[in-house]
Coordinates of C-alpha atoms in Angstrom, one line a residue:
X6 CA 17.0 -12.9 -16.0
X7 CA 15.1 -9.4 -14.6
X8 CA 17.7 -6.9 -13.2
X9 CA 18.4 -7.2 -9.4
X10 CA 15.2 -5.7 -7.7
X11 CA 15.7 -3.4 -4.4
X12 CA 12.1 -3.7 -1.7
X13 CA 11.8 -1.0 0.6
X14 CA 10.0 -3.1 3.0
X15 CA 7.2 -0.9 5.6
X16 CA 4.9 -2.8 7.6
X17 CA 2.3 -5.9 6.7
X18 CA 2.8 -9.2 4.8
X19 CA 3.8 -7.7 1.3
X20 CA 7.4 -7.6 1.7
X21 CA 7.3 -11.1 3.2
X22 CA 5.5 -12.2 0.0
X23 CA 7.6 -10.4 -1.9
X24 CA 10.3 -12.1 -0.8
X25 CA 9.1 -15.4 -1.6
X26 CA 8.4 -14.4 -5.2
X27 CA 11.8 -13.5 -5.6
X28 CA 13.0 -17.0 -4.4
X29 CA 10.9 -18.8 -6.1
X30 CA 12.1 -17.1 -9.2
X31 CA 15.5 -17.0 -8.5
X32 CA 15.4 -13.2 -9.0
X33 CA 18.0 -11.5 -7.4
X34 CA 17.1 -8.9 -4.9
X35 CA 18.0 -6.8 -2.2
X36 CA 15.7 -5.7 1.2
X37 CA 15.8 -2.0 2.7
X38 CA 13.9 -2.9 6.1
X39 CA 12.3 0.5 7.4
X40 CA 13.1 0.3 11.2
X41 CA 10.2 0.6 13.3
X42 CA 7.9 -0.7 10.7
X43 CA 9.4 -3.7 8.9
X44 CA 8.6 -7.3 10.4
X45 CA 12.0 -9.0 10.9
X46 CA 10.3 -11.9 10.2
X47 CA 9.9 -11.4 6.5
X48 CA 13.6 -10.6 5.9
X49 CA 15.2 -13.1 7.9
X50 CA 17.3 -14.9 5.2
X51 CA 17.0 -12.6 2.7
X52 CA 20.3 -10.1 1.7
X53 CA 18.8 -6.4 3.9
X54 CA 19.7 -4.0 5.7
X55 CA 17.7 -1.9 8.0
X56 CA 17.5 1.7 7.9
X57 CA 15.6 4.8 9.0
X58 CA 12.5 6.1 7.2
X59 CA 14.3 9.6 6.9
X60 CA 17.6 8.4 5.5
X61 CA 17.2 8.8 2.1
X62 CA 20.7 9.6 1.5
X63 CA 21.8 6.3 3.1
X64 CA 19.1 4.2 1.2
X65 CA 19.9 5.0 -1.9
X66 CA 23.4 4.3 -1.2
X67 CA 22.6 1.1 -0.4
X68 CA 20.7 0.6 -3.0
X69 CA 23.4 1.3 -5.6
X70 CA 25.8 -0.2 -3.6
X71 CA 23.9 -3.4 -4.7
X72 CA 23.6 -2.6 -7.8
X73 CA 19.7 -2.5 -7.4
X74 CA 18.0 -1.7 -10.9
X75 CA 14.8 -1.8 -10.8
X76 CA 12.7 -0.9 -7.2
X77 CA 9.6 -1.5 -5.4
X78 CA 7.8 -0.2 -2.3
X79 CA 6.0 -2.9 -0.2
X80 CA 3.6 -2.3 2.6
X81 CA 2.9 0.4 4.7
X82 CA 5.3 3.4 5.9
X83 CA 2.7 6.7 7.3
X84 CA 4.5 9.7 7.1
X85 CA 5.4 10.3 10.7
X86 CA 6.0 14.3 11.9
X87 CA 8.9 16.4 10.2
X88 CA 11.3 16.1 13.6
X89 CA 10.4 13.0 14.4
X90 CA 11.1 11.5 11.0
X91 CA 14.7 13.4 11.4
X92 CA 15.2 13.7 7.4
X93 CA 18.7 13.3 6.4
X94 CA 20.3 15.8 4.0
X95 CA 18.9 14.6 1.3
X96 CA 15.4 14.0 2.3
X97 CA 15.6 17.6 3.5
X98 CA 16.4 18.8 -0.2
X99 CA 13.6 16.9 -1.5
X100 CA 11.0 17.8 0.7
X101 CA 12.3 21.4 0.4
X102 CA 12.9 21.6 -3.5
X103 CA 9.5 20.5 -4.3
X104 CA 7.7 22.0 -1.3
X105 CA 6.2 18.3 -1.0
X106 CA 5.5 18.3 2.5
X107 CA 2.6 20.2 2.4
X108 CA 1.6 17.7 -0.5
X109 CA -0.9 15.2 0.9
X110 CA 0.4 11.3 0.5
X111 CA -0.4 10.2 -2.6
X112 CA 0.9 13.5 -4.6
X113 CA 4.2 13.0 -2.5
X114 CA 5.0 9.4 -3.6
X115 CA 4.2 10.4 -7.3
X116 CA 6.5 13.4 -6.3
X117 CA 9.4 10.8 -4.9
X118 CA 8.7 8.0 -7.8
X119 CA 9.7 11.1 -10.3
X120 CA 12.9 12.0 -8.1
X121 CA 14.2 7.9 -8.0
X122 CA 13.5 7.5 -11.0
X123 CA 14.7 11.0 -13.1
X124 CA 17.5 11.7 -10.3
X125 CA 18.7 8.6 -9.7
X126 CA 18.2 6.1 -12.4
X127 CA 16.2 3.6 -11.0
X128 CA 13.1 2.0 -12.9
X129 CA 10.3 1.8 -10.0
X130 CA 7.9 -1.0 -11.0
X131 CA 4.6 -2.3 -8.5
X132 CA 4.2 -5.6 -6.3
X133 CA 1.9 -6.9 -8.7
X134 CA 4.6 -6.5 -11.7
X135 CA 6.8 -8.9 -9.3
X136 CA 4.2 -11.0 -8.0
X137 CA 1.3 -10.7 -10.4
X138 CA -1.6 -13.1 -8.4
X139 CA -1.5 -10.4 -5.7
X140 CA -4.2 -8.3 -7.9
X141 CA -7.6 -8.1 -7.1
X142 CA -9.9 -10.0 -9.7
X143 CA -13.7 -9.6 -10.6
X144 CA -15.7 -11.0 -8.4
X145 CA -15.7 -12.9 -5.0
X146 CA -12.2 -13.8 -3.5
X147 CA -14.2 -16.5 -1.2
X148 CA -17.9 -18.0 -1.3
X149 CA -19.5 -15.4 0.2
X150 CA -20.9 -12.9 -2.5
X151 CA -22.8 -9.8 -1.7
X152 CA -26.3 -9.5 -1.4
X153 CA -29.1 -7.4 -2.8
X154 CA -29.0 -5.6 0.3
X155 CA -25.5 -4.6 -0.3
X156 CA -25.7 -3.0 -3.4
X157 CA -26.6 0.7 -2.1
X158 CA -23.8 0.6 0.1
X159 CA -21.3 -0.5 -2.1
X160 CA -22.4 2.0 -4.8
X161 CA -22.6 4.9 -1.5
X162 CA -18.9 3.7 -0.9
X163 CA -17.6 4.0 -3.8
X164 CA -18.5 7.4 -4.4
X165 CA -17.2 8.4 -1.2
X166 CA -14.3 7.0 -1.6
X167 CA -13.6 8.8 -5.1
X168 CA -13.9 12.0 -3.5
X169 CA -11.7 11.0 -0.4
X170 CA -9.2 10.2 -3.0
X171 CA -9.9 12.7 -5.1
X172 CA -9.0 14.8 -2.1
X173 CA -5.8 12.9 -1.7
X174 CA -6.9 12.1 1.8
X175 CA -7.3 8.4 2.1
X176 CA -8.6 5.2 0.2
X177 CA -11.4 3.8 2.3
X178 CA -14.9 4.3 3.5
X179 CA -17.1 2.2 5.4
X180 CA -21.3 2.8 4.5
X181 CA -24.0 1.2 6.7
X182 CA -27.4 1.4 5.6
X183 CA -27.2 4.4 3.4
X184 CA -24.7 6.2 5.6
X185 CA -21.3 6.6 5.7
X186 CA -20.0 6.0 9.3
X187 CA -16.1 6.1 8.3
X188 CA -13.7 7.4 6.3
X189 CA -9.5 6.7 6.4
X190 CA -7.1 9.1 6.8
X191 CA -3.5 9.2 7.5
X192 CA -3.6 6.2 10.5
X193 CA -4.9 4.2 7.5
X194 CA -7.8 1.2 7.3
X195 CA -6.6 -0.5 10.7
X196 CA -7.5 2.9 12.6
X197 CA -10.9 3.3 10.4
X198 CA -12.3 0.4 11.0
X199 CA -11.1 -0.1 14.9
X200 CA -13.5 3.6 14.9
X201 CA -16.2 2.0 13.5
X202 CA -16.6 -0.8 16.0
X203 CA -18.1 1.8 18.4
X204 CA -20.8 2.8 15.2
X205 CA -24.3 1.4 16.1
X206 CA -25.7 -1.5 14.5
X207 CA -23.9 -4.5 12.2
X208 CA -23.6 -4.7 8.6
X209 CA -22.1 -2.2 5.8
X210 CA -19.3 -2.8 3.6
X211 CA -15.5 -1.0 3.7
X212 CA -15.1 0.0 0.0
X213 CA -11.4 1.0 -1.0
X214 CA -10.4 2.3 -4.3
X215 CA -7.2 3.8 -5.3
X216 CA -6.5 7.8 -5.8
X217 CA -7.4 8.9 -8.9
X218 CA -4.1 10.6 -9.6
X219 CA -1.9 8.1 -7.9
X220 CA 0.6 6.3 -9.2
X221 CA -0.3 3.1 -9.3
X222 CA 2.9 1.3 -8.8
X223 CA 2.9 2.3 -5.2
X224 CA 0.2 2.4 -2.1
X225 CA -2.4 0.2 -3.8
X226 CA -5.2 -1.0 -1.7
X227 CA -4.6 -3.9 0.3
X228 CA -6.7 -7.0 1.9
X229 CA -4.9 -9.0 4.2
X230 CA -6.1 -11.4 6.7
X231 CA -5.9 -9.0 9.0
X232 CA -8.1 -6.7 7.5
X233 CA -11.0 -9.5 7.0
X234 CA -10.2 -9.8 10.9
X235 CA -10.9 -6.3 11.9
X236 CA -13.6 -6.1 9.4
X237 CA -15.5 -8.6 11.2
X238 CA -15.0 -7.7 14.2
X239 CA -16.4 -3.8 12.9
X240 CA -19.9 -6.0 12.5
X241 CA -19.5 -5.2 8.8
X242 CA -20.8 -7.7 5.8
X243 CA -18.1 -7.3 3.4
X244 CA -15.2 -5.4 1.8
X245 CA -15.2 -4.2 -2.1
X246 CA -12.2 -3.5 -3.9
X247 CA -11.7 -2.4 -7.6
X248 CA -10.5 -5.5 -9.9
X249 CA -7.1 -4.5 -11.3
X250 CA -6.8 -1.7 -8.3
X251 CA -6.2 -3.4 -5.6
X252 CA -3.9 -6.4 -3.6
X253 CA -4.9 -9.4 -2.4
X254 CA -2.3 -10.3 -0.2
X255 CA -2.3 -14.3 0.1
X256 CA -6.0 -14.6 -1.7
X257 CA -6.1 -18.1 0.1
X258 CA -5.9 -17.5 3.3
X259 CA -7.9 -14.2 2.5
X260 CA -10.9 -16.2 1.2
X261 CA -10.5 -18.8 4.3
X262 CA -10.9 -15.9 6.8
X263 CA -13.8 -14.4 5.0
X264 CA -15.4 -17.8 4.6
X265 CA -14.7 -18.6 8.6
X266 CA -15.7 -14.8 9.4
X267 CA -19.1 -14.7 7.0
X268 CA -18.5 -11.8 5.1
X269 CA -18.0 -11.3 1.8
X270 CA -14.7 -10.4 0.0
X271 CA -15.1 -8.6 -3.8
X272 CA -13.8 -7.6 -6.7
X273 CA -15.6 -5.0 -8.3
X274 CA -15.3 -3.7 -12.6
X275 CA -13.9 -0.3 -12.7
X276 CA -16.5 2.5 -13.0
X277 CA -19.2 -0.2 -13.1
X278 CA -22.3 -0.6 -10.9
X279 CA -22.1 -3.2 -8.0

């Protein structure tokens, strides 16, 4: 039997499917629900508690308190304001110890992985080492593939988005003929592509790759039905993800939206040319 598992459960479907996994593999498990960010619907019936984003001090509590080995981070959680997160004592000591608030988001989770882990003694794993379908594989998710004509901007993209990561700024870029007419920051993909439903003209693909120095237990990219949705309604052809770097969250419904929508949803080799 694995050890107990802990989810620390932001926003989206992945704690929800999460969740099920452990059910369905009668793993036992334990939910921290992120207030203000954490669907009650996906922990209703499981063992949680809810807690503030800033209460690290209380979380981990709770997490030993159920005797939570091993740990995983599932969906979204953006790093609100200092004050208005309202850190607890010992969120203060780690933002303070390791300067990591001035670290951009990616460097800061690698930052807090290293602190659970050394500090505290838990062994953080990824989504995909709990649920292991939810990676991205080669090729199309759907039966849309892209086209010929999609090739410069998926190459364009993921350039783009190598440096935006590099920069440790965000994950996604949108290109459109040749140009790119978006790139995510801190508000994430929704907020990207809701700004480039105002861009002129239709086509162009959102391309999103993970951080090169990231962690990749945490914050991988993630398709959702949801994002096929707003993608669509952006006018764009398709999203491109890396195979292996990315989360497919229920690739069913995922390649049911795409197909319904017309667009194409891809995994893409590492380092390879689209």
């Amino acid at each position: 039997m694995p050890p107990k598992l802990g989810i620390v459960a932001g926003c989206g479907d992945l704690p929800g499917v999460l969740v099920r996994a452990c059910h369905e593999s009668s793993r036992p498990f334990f939910v921290v629900a992120l207030a203000g960010l954490a669907d009650s619907a996906a922990v209703a019936g499981a063992p949680h508690a809810w807690e503030r984003l800033g209460r690290m001090g209380e979380i981990i509590r709770l997490l030993k308190r159920e005797a939570v080995r091993e740990l995983v981070f599932a969906g979204g959680a953006r790093r609100p304001p200092l004050l208005r997160m309202r850190p607890d004592l010992r969120m203060l000591r780690f933002l303070v110890s390791r300067r990591s608030w001035r670290l951009g988001d990616g460097r800061l989770l690698n930052a807090l992985l290293d602190m659970l882990e050394r500090d505290e003694g838990f062994r953080v794993v990824g989504a995909q080492d709990v649920a292991p379908d939810l990676l991205a594989r080669p090729g199309p998710v759907g039966r849309i593939a892209p086209g010929v004509g999609n090739d410069a901007d998926i190459a364009l993209g993921r350039r783009e988005a190598l440096a935006l990561g590099a920069a440790d700024r965000g994950q996604g870029v949108v290109a459109r003929d040749g140009t790119v007419i978006g790139r995510e920051g801190h508000a994430g993909t929704d907020a990207l592509l809701a700004r480039c439903r105002g861009a002129a003209g239709t086509g162009g693909v959102l391309v999103k790759l993970p951080k090169p120095m990231q962690d990749r237990r945490v914050d991988l990219p993630t398709v959702g039905v949801g994002t096929v949705a707003a993608a669509a309604a952006a006018g764009l052809a398709g999203i491109a993800v890396e195979a292996g770097g990315a989360l497919i969250v229920d690739r069913r419904a995922v390649a049911e939206a795409a197909d319904r929508a017309g667009l194409f949803v891809v995994g893409l080799p590492p380092g390879a040319a689209p």
